Short mmCIF file of C-alpha atoms and ligand atoms in Angstrom, two decimals:
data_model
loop_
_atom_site.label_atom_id
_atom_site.label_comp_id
_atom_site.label_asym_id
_atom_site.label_seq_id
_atom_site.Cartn_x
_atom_site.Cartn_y
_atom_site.Cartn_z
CA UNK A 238 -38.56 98.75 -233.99
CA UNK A 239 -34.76 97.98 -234.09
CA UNK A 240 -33.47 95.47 -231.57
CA UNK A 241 -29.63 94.72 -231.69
CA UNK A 242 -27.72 92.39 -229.24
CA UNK A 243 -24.23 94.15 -228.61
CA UNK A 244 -21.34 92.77 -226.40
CA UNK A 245 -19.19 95.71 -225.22
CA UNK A 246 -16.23 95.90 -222.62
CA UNK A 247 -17.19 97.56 -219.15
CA UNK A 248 -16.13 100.85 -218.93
CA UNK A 249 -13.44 101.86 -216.13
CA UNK A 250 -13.47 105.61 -215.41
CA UNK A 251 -16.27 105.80 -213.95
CA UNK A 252 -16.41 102.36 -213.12
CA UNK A 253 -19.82 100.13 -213.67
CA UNK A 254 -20.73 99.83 -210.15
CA UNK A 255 -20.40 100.95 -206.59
CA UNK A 256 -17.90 100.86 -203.97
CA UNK A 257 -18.15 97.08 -202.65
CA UNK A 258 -19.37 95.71 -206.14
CA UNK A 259 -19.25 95.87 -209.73
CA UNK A 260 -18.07 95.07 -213.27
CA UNK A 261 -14.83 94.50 -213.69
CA UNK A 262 -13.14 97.13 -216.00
CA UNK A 263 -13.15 95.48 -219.55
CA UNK A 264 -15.56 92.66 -218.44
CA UNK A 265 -17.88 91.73 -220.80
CA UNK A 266 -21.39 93.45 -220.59
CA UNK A 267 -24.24 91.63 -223.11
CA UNK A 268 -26.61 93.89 -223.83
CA UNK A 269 -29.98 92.91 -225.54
CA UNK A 270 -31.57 96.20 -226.24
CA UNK A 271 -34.71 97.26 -228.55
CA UNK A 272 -35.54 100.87 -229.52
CA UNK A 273 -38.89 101.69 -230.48
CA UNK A 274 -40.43 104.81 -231.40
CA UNK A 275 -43.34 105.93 -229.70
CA UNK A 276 -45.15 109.52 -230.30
CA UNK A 277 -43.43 111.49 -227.42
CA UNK A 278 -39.90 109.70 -228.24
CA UNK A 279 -38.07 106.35 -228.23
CA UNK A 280 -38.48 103.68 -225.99
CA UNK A 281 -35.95 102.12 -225.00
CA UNK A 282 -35.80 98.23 -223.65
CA UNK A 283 -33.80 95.07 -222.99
CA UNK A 284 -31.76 93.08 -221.01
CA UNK A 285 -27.95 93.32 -219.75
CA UNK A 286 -25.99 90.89 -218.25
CA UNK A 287 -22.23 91.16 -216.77
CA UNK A 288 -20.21 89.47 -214.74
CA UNK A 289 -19.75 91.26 -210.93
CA UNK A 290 -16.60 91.01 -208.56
CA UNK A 291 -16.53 92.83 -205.38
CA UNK A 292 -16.02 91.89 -201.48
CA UNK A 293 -18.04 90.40 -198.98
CA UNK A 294 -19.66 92.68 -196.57
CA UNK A 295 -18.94 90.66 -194.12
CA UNK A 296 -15.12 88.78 -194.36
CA UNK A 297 -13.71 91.15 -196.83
CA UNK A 298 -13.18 88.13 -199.25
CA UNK A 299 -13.83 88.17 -202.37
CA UNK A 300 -16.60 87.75 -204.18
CA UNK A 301 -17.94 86.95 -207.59
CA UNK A 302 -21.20 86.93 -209.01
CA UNK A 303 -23.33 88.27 -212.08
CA UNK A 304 -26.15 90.65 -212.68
CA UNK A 305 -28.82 90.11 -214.88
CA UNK A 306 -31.48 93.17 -215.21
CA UNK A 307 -33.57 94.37 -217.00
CA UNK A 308 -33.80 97.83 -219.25
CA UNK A 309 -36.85 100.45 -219.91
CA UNK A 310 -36.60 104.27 -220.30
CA UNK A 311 -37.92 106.53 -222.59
CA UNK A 312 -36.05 108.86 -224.39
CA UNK A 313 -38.61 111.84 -224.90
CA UNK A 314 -37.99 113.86 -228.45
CA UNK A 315 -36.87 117.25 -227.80
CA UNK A 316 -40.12 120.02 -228.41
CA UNK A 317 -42.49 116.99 -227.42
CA UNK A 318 -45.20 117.14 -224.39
CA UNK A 319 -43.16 115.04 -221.98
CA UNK A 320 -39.90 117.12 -222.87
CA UNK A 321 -42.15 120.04 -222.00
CA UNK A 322 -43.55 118.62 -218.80
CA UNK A 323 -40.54 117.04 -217.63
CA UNK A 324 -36.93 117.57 -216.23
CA UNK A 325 -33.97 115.74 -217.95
CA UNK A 326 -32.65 114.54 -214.88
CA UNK A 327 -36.01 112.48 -214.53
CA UNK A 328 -36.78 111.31 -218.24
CA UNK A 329 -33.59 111.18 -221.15
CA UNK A 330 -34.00 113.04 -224.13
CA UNK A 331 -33.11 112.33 -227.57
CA UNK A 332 -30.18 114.73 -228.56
CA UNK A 333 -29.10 114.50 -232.53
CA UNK A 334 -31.23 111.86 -232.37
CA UNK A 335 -29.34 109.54 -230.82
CA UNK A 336 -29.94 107.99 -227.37
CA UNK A 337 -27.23 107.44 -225.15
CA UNK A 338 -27.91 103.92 -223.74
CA UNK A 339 -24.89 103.64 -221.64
CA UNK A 340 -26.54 106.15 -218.66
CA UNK A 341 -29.56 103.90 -219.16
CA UNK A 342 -27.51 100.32 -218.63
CA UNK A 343 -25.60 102.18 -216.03
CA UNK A 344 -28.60 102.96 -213.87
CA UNK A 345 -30.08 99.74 -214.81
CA UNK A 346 -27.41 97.66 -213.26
CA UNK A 347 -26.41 99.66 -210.02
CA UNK A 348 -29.90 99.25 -209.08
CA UNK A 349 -29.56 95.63 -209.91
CA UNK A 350 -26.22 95.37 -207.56
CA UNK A 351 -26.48 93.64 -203.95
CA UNK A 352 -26.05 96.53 -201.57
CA UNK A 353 -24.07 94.05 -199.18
CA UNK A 354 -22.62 91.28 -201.11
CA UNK A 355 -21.61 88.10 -199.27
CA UNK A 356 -19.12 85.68 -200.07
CA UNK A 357 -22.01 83.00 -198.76
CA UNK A 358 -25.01 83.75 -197.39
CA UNK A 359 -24.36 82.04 -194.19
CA UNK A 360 -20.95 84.28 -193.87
CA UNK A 361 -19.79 84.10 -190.43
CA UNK A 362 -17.80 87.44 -190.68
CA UNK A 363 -14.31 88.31 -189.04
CA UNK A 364 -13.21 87.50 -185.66
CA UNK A 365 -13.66 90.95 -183.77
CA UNK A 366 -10.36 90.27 -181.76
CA UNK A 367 -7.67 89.16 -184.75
CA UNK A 368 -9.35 90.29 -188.00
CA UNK A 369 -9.03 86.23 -189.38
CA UNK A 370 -12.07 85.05 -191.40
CA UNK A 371 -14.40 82.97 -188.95
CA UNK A 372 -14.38 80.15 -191.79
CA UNK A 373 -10.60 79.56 -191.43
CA UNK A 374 -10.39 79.17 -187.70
CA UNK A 375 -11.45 76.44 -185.77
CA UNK A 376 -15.24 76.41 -184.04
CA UNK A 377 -14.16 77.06 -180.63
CA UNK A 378 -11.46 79.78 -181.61
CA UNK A 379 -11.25 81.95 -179.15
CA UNK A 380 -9.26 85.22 -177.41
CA UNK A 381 -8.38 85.11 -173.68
CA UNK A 382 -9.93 87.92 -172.44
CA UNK A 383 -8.99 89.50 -169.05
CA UNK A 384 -11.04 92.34 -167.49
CA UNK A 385 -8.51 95.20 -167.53
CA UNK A 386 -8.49 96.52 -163.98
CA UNK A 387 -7.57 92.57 -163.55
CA UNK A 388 -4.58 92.85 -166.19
CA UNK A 389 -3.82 96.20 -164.11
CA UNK A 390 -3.33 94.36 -161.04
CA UNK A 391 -1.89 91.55 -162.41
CA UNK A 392 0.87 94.22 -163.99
CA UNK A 393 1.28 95.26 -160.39
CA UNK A 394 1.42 92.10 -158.90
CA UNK A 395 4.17 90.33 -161.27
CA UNK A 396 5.33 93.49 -162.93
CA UNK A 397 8.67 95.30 -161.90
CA UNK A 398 9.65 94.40 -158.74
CA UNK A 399 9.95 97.58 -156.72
CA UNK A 400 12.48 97.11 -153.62
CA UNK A 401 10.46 97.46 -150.00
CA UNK A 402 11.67 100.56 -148.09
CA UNK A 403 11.40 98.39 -145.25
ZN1 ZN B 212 -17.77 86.45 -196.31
ZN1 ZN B 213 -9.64 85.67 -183.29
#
């Protein structure tokens, strides 16, 4: 079994992570990672860790965090039973014997990523009427809201002033 513990910098194009979260381009990603060989291939396992940044679900702030999962695939050997019996979009192979753990840590850590992150998990979200974070305005901010056919006669009422005929 080989194990080796690796730091490398997070990859940009395509970017470790989804939309609303992920690992900043260049951040560092630890990766703990042990390779064994097993009779249909090698296993791969381990550990990654990586700082996150990405914006709240909820206020659009942002938002920082770190993932911490953990690894396991097996890489079947090309000509072996599981290469035979399986597709490689479900199981890895080994090609030139090498394995290419970078799919694997990919996988590993988009599954790990919060699907909605939150800035807290108490968030209070935007004001529906301005857009402005709930947490910067005051408790009993508020929008004036008048029933349109209201504001329509209200227009009327103190709008142009249209000369009587009379
Ligand atoms: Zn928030
Ligand atoms: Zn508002």
């Amino acid at each position: 079994m080989r194990s080796y513990h690796r730091t490398v910098p997070a990859p940009a194009d395509p970017p470790l992570g989804i939309d609303v979260i992920g690992v900043p381009a260049g951040a560092p990603v630890e990766l703990e990672v042990r390779l064994e060989s097993v009779s249909e291939g090698v296993y791969v396992s381990g550990s990654v860790q990586a700082p996150l940044a990405g914006e709240c679900a909820r206020c659009l702030d942002t938002v920082t965090d770190a993932v911490d999962v953990e690894l396991g695939e097996l890489f079947a050997y090309p000509d072996s039973v599981t290469d035979e019996t399986t597709d490689a979009d479900e199981l890895p192979r080994v090609v030139d014997e090498q394995v290419d753990v970078e799919q694997v840590v990919r996988d590993a850590v988009v599954l790990g990523l919060p699907l909605s992150p939150l800035c807290a998990p108490d968030c209070a979200g935007l004001c529906p009427d301005c857009g402005e974070r709930r947490a910067d305005l005051a408790p009993d901010h508020g929008h004036e809201t008048l029933d349109p056919r209201w504001a329509a006669l209200r227009g009327r009422t103190f709008g142009e002033a249209t000369p009587s005929a009379d």
